[in-house]
Amino acid sequence: MEMRDVANYLINHCFIMGESEETRERYLYAVNHQDELKRLFLSLGYTLVVRPSPLKVIMLVNENEGNQVKLKKYESI
């Protein structure tokens, strides 16, 4: 597992679940390298949030609220 794989996955999916069998390796890598990942995503305007228990999730939060469209209820359907 490489940092680029984990970073790419986070950018595409916004979160990594530690309980899921298919993402467990990425989750463990991200937990062990969270300082490097935080520095990487901070420069892109994201905050890396690590919730080790009880959820076991790592997520990206966009601090600038960019790339988000505000839709009304019927526009989103």
CSV table of C-alpha atoms in Angstrom, one decimal:
chain,number,residue,atom,x,y,z
A,1,MET,CA,0.0,0.0,0.0
A,2,GLU,CA,1.3,3.5,-0.9
A,3,MET,CA,0.3,6.9,0.3
A,4,ARG,CA,-0.8,7.8,-3.2
A,5,ASP,CA,-3.3,4.9,-3.3
A,6,VAL,CA,-4.8,6.0,0.1
A,7,ALA,CA,-4.9,9.7,-0.9
A,8,ASN,CA,-6.6,8.9,-4.2
A,9,TYR,CA,-9.2,6.7,-2.5
A,10,LEU,CA,-10.0,9.4,0.0
A,11,ILE,CA,-10.4,12.0,-2.7
A,12,ASN,CA,-12.7,9.8,-4.7
A,13,HIS,CA,-14.8,8.4,-1.7
A,14,CYS,CA,-14.3,11.0,1.1
A,15,PHE,CA,-14.0,8.3,3.8
A,16,ILE,CA,-12.4,4.9,4.6
A,17,MET,CA,-14.2,2.5,6.9
A,18,GLY,CA,-11.9,0.3,9.2
A,19,GLU,CA,-14.6,-2.4,9.7
A,20,SER,CA,-15.0,-3.1,6.0
A,21,GLU,CA,-12.8,-6.0,4.7
A,22,GLU,CA,-12.1,-4.3,1.4
A,23,THR,CA,-10.9,-1.0,2.9
A,24,ARG,CA,-9.2,-2.3,6.1
A,25,GLU,CA,-5.7,-2.2,4.7
A,26,ARG,CA,-6.1,1.4,3.6
A,27,TYR,CA,-7.6,2.3,6.9
A,28,LEU,CA,-4.6,0.9,8.8
A,29,TYR,CA,-2.2,2.6,6.5
A,30,ALA,CA,-3.9,5.9,7.0
A,31,VAL,CA,-4.0,5.6,10.8
A,32,ASN,CA,-0.3,4.8,10.8
A,33,HIS,CA,0.6,7.7,8.5
A,34,GLN,CA,-2.1,10.2,9.5
A,35,ASP,CA,0.4,13.1,10.1
A,36,GLU,CA,1.7,12.9,6.6
A,37,LEU,CA,-1.8,12.6,5.1
A,38,LYS,CA,-3.0,15.6,7.2
A,39,ARG,CA,-0.2,17.7,5.8
A,40,LEU,CA,-1.0,16.6,2.3
A,41,PHE,CA,-4.7,17.3,2.5
A,42,LEU,CA,-4.3,20.6,4.4
A,43,SER,CA,-2.5,22.1,1.4
A,44,LEU,CA,-5.5,21.1,-0.7
A,45,GLY,CA,-8.0,22.7,1.6
A,46,TYR,CA,-9.2,19.5,3.3
A,47,THR,CA,-9.1,18.4,6.9
A,48,LEU,CA,-8.4,14.7,7.7
A,49,VAL,CA,-10.6,13.5,10.5
A,50,VAL,CA,-9.8,10.3,12.3
A,51,ARG,CA,-12.4,8.6,14.4
A,52,PRO,CA,-10.8,5.4,15.7
A,53,SER,CA,-13.6,4.2,18.0
A,54,PRO,CA,-16.3,3.2,17.9
A,55,LEU,CA,-16.8,4.0,14.2
A,56,LYS,CA,-13.3,3.3,12.9
A,57,VAL,CA,-13.6,5.8,10.1
A,58,ILE,CA,-11.3,8.3,8.4
A,59,MET,CA,-12.9,11.1,6.5
A,60,LEU,CA,-12.1,14.2,4.5
A,61,VAL,CA,-13.8,17.5,5.3
A,62,ASN,CA,-13.7,20.3,2.7
A,63,GLU,CA,-13.0,23.5,4.7
A,64,ASN,CA,-13.8,25.8,1.7
A,65,GLU,CA,-17.1,24.2,0.9
A,66,GLY,CA,-16.0,24.2,-2.7
A,67,ASN,CA,-17.3,21.7,-5.3
A,68,GLN,CA,-20.6,21.5,-3.4
A,69,VAL,CA,-23.9,22.4,-5.1
A,70,LYS,CA,-26.7,23.6,-2.9
A,71,LEU,CA,-29.8,21.9,-4.2
A,72,LYS,CA,-33.4,22.2,-3.2
A,73,LYS,CA,-35.3,19.0,-2.4
A,74,TYR,CA,-37.0,18.7,-5.9
A,75,GLU,CA,-33.8,19.6,-7.7
A,76,SER,CA,-32.0,16.7,-6.2
A,77,ILE,CA,-34.6,14.1,-7.3
